PDB file of C-alpha atoms and ligand atoms in Angstrom:
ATOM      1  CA  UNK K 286      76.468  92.189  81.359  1.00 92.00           C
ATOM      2  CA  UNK K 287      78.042  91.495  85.015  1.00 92.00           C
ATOM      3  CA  UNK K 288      74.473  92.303  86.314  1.00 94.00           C
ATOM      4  CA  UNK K 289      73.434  89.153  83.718  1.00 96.00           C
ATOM      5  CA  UNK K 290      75.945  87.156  84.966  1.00 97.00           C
ATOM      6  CA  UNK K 291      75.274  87.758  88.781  1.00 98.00           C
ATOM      7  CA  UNK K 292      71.359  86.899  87.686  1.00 98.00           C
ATOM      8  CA  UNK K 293      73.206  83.679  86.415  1.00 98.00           C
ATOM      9  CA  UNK K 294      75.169  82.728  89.037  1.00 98.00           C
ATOM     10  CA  UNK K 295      72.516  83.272  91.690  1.00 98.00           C
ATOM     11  CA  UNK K 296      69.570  80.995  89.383  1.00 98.00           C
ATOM     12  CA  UNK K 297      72.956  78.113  88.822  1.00 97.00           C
ATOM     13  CA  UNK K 298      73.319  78.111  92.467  1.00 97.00           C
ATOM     14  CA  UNK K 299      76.515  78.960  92.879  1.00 97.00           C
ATOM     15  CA  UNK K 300      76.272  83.129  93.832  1.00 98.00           C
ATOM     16  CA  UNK K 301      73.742  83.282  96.973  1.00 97.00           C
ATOM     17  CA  UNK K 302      70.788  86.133  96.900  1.00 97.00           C
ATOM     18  CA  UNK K 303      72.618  88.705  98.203  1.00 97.00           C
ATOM     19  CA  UNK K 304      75.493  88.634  96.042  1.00 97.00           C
ATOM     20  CA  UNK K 305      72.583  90.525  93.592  1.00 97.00           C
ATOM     21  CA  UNK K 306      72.015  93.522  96.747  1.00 97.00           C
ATOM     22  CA  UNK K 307      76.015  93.212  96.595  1.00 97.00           C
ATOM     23  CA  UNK K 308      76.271  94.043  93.005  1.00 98.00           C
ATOM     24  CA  UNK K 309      73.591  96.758  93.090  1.00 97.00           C
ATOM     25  CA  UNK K 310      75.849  98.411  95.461  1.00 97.00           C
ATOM     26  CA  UNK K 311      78.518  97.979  93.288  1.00 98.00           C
ATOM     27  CA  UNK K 312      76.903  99.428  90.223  1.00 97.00           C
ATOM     28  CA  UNK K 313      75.949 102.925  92.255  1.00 97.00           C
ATOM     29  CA  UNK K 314      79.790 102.883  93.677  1.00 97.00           C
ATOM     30  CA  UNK K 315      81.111 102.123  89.976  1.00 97.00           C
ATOM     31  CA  UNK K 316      79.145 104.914  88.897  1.00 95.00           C
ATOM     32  CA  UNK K 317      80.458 107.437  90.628  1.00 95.00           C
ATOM     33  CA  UNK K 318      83.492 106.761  89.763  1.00 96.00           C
ATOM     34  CA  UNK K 319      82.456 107.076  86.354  1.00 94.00           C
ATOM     35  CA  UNK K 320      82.952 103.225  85.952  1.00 96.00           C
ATOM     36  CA  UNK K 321      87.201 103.974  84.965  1.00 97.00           C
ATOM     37  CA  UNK K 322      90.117 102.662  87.272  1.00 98.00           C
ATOM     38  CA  UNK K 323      90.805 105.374  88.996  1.00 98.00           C
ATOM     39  CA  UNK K 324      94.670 106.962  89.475  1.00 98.00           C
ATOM     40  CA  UNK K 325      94.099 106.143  93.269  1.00 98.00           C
ATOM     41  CA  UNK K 326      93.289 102.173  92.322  1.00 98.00           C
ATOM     42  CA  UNK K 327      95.926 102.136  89.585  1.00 98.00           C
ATOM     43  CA  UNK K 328      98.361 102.872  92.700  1.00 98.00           C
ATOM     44  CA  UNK K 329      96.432 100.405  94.850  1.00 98.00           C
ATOM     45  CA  UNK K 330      97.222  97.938  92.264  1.00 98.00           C
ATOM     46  CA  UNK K 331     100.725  98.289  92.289  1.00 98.00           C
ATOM     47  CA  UNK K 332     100.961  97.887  95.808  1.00 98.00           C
ATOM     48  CA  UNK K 333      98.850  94.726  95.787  1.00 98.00           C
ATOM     49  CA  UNK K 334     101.258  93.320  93.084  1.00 98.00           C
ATOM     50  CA  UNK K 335     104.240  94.466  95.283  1.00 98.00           C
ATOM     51  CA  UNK K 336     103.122  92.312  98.154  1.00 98.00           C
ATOM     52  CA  UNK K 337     102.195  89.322  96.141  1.00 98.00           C
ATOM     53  CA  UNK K 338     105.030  89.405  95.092  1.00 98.00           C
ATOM     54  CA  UNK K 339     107.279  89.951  98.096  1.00 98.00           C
ATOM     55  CA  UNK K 340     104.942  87.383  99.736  1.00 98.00           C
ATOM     56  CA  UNK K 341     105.879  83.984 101.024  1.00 97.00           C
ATOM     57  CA  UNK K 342     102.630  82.289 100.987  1.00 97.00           C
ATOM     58  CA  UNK K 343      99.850  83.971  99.017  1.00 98.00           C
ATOM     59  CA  UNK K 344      96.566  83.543  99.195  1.00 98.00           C
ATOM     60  CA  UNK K 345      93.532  83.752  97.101  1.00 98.00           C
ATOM     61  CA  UNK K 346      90.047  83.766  98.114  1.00 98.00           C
ATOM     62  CA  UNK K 347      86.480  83.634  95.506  1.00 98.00           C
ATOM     63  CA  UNK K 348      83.158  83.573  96.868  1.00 98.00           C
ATOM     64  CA  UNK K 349      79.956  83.823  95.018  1.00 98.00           C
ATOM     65  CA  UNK K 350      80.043  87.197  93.141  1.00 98.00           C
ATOM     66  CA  UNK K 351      83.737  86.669  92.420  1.00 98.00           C
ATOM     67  CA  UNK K 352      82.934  83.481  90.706  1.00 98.00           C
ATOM     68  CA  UNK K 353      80.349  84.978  88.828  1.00 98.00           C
ATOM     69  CA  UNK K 354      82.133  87.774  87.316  1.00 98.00           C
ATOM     70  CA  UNK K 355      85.708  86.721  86.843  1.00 98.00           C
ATOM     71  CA  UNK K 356      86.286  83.049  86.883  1.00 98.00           C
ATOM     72  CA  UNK K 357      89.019  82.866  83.941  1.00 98.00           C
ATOM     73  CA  UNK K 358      90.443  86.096  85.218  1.00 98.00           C
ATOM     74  CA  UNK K 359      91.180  84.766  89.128  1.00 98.00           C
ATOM     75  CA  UNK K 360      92.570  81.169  87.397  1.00 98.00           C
ATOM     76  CA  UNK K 361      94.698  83.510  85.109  1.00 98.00           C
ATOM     77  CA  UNK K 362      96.079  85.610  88.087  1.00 98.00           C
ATOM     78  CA  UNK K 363      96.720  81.792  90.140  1.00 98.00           C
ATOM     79  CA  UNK K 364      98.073  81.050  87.556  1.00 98.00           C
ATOM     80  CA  UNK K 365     100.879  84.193  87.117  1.00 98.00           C
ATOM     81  CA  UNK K 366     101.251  83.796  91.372  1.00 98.00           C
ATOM     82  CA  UNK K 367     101.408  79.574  91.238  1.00 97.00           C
ATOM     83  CA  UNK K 368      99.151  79.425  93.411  1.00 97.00           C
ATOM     84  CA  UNK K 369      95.988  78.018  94.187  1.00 97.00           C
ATOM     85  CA  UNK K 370      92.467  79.513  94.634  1.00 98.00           C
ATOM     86  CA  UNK K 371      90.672  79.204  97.654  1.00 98.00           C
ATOM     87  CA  UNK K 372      86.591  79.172  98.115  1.00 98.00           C
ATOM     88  CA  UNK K 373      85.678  80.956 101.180  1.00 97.00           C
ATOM     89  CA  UNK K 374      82.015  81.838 101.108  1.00 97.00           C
ATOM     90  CA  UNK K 375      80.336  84.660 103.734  1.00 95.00           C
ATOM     91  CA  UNK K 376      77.060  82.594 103.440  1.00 93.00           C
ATOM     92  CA  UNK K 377      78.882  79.254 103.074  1.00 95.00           C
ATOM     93  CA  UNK K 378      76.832  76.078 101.764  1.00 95.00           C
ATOM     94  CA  UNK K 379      79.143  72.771 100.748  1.00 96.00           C
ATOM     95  CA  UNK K 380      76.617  72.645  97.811  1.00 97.00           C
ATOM     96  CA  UNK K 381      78.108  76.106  96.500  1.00 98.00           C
ATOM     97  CA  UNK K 382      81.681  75.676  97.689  1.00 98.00           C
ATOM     98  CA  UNK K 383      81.518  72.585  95.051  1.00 98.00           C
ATOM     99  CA  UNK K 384      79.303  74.474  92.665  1.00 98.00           C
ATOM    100  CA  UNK K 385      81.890  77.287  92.689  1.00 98.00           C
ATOM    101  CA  UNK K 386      85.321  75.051  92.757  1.00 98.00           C
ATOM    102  CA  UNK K 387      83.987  73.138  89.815  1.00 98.00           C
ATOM    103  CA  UNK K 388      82.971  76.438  88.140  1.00 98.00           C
ATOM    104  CA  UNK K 389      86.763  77.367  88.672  1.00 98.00           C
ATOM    105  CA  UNK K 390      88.103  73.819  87.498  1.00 98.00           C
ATOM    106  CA  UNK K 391      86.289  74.443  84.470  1.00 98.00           C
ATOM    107  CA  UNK K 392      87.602  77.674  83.805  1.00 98.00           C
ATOM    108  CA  UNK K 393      91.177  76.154  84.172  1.00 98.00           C
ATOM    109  CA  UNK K 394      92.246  76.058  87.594  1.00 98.00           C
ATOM    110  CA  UNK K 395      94.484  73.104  88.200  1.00 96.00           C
ATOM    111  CA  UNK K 396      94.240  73.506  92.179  1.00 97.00           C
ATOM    112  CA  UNK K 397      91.260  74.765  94.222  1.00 98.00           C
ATOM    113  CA  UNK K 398      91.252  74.599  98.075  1.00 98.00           C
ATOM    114  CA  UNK K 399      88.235  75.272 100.331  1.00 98.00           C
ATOM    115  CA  UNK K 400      86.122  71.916  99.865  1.00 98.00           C
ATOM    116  CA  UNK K 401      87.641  70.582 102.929  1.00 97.00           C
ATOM    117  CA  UNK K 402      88.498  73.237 105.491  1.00 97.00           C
ATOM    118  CA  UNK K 403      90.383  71.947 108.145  1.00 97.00           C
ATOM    119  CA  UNK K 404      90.936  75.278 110.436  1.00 97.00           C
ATOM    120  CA  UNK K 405      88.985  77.994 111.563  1.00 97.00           C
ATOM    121  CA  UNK K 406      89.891  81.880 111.483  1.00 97.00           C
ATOM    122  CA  UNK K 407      89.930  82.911 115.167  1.00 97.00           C
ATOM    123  CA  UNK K 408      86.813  85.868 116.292  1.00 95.00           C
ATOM    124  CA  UNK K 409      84.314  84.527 113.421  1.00 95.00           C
ATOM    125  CA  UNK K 410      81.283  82.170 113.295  1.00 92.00           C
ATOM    126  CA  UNK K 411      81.960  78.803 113.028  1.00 89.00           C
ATOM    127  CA  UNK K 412      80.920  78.646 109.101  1.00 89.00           C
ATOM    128  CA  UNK K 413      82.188  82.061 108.344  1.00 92.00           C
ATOM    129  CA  UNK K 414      85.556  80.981 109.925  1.00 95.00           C
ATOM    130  CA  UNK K 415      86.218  77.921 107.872  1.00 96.00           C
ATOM    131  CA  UNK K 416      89.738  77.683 106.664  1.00 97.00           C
ATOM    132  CA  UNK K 417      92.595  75.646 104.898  1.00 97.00           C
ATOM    133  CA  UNK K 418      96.203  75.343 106.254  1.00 97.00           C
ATOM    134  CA  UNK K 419      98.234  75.921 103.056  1.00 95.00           C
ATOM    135  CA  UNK K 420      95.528  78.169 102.107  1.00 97.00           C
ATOM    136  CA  UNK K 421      94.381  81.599 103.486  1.00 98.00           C
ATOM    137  CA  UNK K 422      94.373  79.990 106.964  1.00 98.00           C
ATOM    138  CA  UNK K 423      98.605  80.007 106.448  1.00 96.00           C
ATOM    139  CA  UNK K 424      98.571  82.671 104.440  1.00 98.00           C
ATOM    140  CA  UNK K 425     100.749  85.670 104.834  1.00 98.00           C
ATOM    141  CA  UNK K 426      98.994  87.995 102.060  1.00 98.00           C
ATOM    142  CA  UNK K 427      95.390  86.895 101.471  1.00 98.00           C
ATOM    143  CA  UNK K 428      92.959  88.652  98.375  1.00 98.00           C
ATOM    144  CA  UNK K 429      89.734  89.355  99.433  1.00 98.00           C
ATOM    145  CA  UNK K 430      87.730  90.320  96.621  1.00 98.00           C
ATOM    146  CA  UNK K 431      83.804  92.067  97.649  1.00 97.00           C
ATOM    147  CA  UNK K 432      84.504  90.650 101.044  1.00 95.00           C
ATOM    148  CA  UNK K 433      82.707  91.377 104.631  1.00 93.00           C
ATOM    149  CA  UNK K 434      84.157  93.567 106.944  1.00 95.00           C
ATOM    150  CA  UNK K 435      84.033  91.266 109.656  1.00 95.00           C
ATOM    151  CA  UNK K 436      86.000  88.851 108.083  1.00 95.00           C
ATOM    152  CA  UNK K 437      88.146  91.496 106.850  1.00 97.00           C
ATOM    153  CA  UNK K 438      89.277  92.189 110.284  1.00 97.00           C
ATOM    154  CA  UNK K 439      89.238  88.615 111.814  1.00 98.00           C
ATOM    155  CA  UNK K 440      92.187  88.086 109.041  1.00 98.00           C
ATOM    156  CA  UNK K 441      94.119  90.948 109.898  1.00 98.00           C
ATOM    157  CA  UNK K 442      93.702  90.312 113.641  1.00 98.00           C
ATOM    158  CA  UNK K 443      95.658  87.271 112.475  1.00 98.00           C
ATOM    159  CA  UNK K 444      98.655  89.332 111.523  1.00 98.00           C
ATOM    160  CA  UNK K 445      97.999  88.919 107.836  1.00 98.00           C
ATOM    161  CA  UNK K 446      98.624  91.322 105.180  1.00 98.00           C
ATOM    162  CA  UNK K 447      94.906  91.851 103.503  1.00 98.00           C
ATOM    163  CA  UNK K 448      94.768  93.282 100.067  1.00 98.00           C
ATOM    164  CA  UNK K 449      90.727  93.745  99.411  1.00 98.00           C
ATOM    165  CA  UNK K 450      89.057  94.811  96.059  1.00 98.00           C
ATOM    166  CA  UNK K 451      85.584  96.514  96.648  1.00 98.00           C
ATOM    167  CA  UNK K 452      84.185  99.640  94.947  1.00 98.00           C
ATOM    168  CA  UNK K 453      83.139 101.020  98.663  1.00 98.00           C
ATOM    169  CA  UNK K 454      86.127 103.043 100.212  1.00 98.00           C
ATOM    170  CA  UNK K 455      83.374 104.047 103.083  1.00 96.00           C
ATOM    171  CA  UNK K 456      83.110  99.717 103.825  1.00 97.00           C
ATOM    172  CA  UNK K 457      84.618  98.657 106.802  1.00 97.00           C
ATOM    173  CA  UNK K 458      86.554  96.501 104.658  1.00 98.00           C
ATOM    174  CA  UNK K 459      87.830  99.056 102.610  1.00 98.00           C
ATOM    175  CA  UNK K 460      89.181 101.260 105.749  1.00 98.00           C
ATOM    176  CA  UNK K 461      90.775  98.003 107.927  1.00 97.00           C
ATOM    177  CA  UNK K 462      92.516  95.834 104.738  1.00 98.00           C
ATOM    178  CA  UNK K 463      95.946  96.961 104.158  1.00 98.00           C
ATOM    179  CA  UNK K 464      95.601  97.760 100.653  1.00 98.00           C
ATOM    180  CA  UNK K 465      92.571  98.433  98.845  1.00 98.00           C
ATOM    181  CA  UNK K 466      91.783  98.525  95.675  1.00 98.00           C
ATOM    182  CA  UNK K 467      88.395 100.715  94.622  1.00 98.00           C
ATOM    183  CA  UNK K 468      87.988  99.373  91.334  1.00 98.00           C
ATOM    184  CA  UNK K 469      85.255  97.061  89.750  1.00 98.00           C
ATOM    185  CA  UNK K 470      86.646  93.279  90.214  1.00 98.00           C
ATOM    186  CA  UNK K 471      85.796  93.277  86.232  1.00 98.00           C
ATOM    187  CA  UNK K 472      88.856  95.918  85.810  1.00 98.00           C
ATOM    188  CA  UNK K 473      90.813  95.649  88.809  1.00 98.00           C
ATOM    189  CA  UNK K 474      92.206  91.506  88.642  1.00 98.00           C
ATOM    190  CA  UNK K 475      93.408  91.736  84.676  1.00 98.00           C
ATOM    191  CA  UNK K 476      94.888  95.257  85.529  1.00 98.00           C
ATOM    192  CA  UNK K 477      96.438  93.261  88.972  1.00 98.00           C
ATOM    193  CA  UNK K 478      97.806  90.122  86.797  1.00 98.00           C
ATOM    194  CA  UNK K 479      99.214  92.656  84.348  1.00 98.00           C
ATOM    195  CA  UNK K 480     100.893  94.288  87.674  1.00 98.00           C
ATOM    196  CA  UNK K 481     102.163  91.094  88.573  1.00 98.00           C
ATOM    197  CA  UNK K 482     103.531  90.513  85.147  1.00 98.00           C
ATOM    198  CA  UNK K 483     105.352  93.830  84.886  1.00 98.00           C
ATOM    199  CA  UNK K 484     106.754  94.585  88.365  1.00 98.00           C
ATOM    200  CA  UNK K 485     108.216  90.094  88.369  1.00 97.00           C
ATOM    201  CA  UNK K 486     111.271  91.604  87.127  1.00 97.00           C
ATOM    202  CA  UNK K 487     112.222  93.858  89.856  1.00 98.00           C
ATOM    203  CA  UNK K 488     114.781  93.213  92.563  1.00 98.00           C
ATOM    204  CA  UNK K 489     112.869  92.343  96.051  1.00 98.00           C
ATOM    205  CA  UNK K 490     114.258  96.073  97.391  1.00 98.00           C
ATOM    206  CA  UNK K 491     112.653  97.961  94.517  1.00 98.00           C
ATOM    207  CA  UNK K 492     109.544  95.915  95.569  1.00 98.00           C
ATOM    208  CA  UNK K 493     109.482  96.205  99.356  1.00 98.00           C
ATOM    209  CA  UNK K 494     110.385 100.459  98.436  1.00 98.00           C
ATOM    210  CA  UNK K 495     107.005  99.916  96.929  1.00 98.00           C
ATOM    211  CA  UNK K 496     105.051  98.198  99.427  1.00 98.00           C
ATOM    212  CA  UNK K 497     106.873 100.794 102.043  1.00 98.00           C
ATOM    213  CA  UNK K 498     105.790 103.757 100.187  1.00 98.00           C
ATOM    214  CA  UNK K 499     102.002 102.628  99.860  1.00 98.00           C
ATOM    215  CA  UNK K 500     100.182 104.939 102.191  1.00 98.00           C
ATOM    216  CA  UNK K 501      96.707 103.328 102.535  1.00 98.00           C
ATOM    217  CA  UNK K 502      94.727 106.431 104.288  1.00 98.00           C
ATOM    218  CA  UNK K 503      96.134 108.580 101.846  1.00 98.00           C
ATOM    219  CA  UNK K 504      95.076 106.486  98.433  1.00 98.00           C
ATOM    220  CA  UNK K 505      91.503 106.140 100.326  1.00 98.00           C
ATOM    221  CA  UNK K 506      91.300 109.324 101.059  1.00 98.00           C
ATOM    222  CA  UNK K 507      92.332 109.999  97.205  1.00 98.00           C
ATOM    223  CA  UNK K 508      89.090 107.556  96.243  1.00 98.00           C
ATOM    224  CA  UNK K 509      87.027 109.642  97.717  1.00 98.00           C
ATOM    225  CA  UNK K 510      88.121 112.196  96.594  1.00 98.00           C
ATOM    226  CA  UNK K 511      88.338 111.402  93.236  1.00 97.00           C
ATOM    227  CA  UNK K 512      84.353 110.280  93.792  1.00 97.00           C
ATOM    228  CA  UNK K 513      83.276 114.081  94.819  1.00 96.00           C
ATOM    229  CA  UNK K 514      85.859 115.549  91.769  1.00 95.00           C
ATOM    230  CA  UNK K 515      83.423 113.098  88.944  1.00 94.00           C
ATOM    231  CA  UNK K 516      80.123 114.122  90.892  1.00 92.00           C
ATOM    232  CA  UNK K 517      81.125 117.786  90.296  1.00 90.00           C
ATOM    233  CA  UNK K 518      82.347 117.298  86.992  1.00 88.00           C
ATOM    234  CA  UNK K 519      79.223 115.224  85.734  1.00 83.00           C
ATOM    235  CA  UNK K 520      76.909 117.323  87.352  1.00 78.00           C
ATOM    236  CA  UNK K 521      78.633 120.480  85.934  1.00 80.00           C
ATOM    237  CA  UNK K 522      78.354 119.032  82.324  1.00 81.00           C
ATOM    238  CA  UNK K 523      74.560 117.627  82.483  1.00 75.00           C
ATOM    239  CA  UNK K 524      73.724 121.381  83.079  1.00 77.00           C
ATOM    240  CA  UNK K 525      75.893 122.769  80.296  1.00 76.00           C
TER     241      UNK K 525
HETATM  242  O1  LIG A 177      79.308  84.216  98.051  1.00 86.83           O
HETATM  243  P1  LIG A 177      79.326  84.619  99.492  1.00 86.83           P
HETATM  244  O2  LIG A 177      78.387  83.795 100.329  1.00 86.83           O
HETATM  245  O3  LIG A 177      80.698  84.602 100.088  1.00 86.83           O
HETATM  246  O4  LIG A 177      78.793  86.138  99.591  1.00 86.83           O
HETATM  247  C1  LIG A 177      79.419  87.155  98.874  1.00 86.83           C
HETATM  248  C2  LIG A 177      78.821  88.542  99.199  1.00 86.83           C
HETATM  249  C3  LIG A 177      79.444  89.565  98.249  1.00 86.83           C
HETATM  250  C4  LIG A 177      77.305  88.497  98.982  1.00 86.83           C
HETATM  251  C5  LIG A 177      79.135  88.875 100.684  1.00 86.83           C
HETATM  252  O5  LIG A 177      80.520  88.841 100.906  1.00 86.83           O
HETATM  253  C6  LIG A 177      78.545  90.196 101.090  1.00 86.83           C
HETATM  254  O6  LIG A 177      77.415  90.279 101.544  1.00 86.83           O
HETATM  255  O7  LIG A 177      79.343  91.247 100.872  1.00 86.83           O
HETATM  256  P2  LIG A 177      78.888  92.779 101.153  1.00 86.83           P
HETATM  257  O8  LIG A 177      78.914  93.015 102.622  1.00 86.83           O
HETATM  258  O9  LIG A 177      77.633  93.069 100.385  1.00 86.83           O
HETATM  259  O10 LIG A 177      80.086  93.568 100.530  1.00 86.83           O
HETATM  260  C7  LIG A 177      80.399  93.507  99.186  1.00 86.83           C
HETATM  261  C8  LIG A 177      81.161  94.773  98.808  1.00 86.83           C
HETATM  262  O11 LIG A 177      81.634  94.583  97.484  1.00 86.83           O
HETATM  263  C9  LIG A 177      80.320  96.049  98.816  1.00 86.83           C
HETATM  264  O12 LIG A 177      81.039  97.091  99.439  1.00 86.83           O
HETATM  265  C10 LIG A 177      80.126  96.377  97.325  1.00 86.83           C
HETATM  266  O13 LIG A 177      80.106  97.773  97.077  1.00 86.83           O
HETATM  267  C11 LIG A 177      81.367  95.754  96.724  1.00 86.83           C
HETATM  268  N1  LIG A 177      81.181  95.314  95.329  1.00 86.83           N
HETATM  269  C12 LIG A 177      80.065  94.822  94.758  1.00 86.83           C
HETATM  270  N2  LIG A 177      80.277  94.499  93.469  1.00 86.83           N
HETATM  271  C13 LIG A 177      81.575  94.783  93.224  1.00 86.83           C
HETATM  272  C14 LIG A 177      82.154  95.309  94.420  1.00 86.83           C
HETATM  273  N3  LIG A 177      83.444  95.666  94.482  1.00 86.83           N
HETATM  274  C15 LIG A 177      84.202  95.507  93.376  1.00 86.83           C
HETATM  275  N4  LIG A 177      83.706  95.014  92.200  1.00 86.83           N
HETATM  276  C16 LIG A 177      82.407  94.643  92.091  1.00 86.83           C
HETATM  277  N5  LIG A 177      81.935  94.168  90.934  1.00 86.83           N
END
């Protein structure tokens, strides 16, 4: 079904052609983690939420695949946040940044930002870099859902806090973000609004205790891990 709706997105315009090579890399990285949230992501996700939280200006970014696969589900988690969504494309067009912010309107969102960029992320491309002040440019937390490493690290460069979601925890953009969350997008934002929901309650020192005891190497290290533990385990039972 996300495959279907990739297909859709990329023949509607609004997910580019390789948003399909992106999924297919997804799909082999979902499977080996046997296509569950993990107990590694499940702690990823409460660190996320933590930070969100704690933040002063949040930020959150959709591109092509994200749009494709979770448009109710990002305008839900704006939503919980009160925040806008931003449209920040790798392989930007202003045909799909309208395509995609419409796509989001119609799913609900009452404010999306990216259809007139005003700044530019320092290190990147001009088009790559495009930005908007009260956006992720200002940002100091910014979501980056199946995002490029490059950009990864041009927004960290930039002192922000950078909370990625991507089934790889070998990508470059797994191993610079600050959190990251090794979970399919499909799984990981409802599980992260849910977060959200649950932790809203807590005092801002029960939250930062959170965010302080996230150790990122050590969680990635854990997805990995956890990857090698299913291949064993599946492999073990095919033979049985
Ligand atoms: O719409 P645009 O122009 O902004 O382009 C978006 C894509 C995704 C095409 C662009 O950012 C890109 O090329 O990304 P990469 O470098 O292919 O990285 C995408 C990462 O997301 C890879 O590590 C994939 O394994 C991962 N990924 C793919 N599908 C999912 C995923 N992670 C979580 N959930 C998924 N469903």
């Amino acid at each position: 079904m996300a495959r279907e709706r990739v297909a859709e997105g990329v023949k509607k315009g609004y997910t580019s052609s390789q948003g399909l090579i992106a999924q297919g890399r997804g799909e082999c990285f979902d499977y080996l983690i046997a296509e569950k949230t993990t107990a590694s992501a499940k702690e990823a996700i409460k660190a996320a939420s933590a930070m969100l939280l704690l933040s002063k200006r949040p930020a959150l970014s959709v591109n092509g695949n994200v749009a494709a696969l979770v448009p109710e589900e990002m305008v839900a988690l704006a939503e919980e946040l009160c925040i806008p969504l931003e449209v920040n494309l790798f392989h930007r067009s202003e045909e799909r940044v309208k395509k995609i912010a419409d796509l989001l309107r119609a799913a609900g969102a009452k404010k999306v930002l990216g259809e007139r960029p005003d700044a530019t992320v320092p290190g990147l491309d001009h088009a790559r870099a495009l930005a908007t002040r009260g956006g992720i440019y200002d940002a100091d937390v910014v979501l980056i859902p199946l995002e490029d490493g490059d950009r990864c690290e041009a927004l960290v460069a930039m002192g922000k806090k950078v909370i990625a979601i991507d089934l790889n925890p070998l990508s470059r953009t797994a191993k610079k973000a600050t959190v990251c969350i090794v979970d399919n997008i499909v799984r990981a934002v409802p599980c992260l609004t849910e977060q959200i929901r649950l932790l809203s309650s807590l005092p801002r020192s029960d939250l930062q205790k959170i965010v302080e005891e996230y150790d990122h190497k050590k969680i990635l290290q854990q997805a990995v891990q956890e990857i090698q533990d299913n291949l064993s385990r599946q492999f073990q039972e095919d033979l049985e």
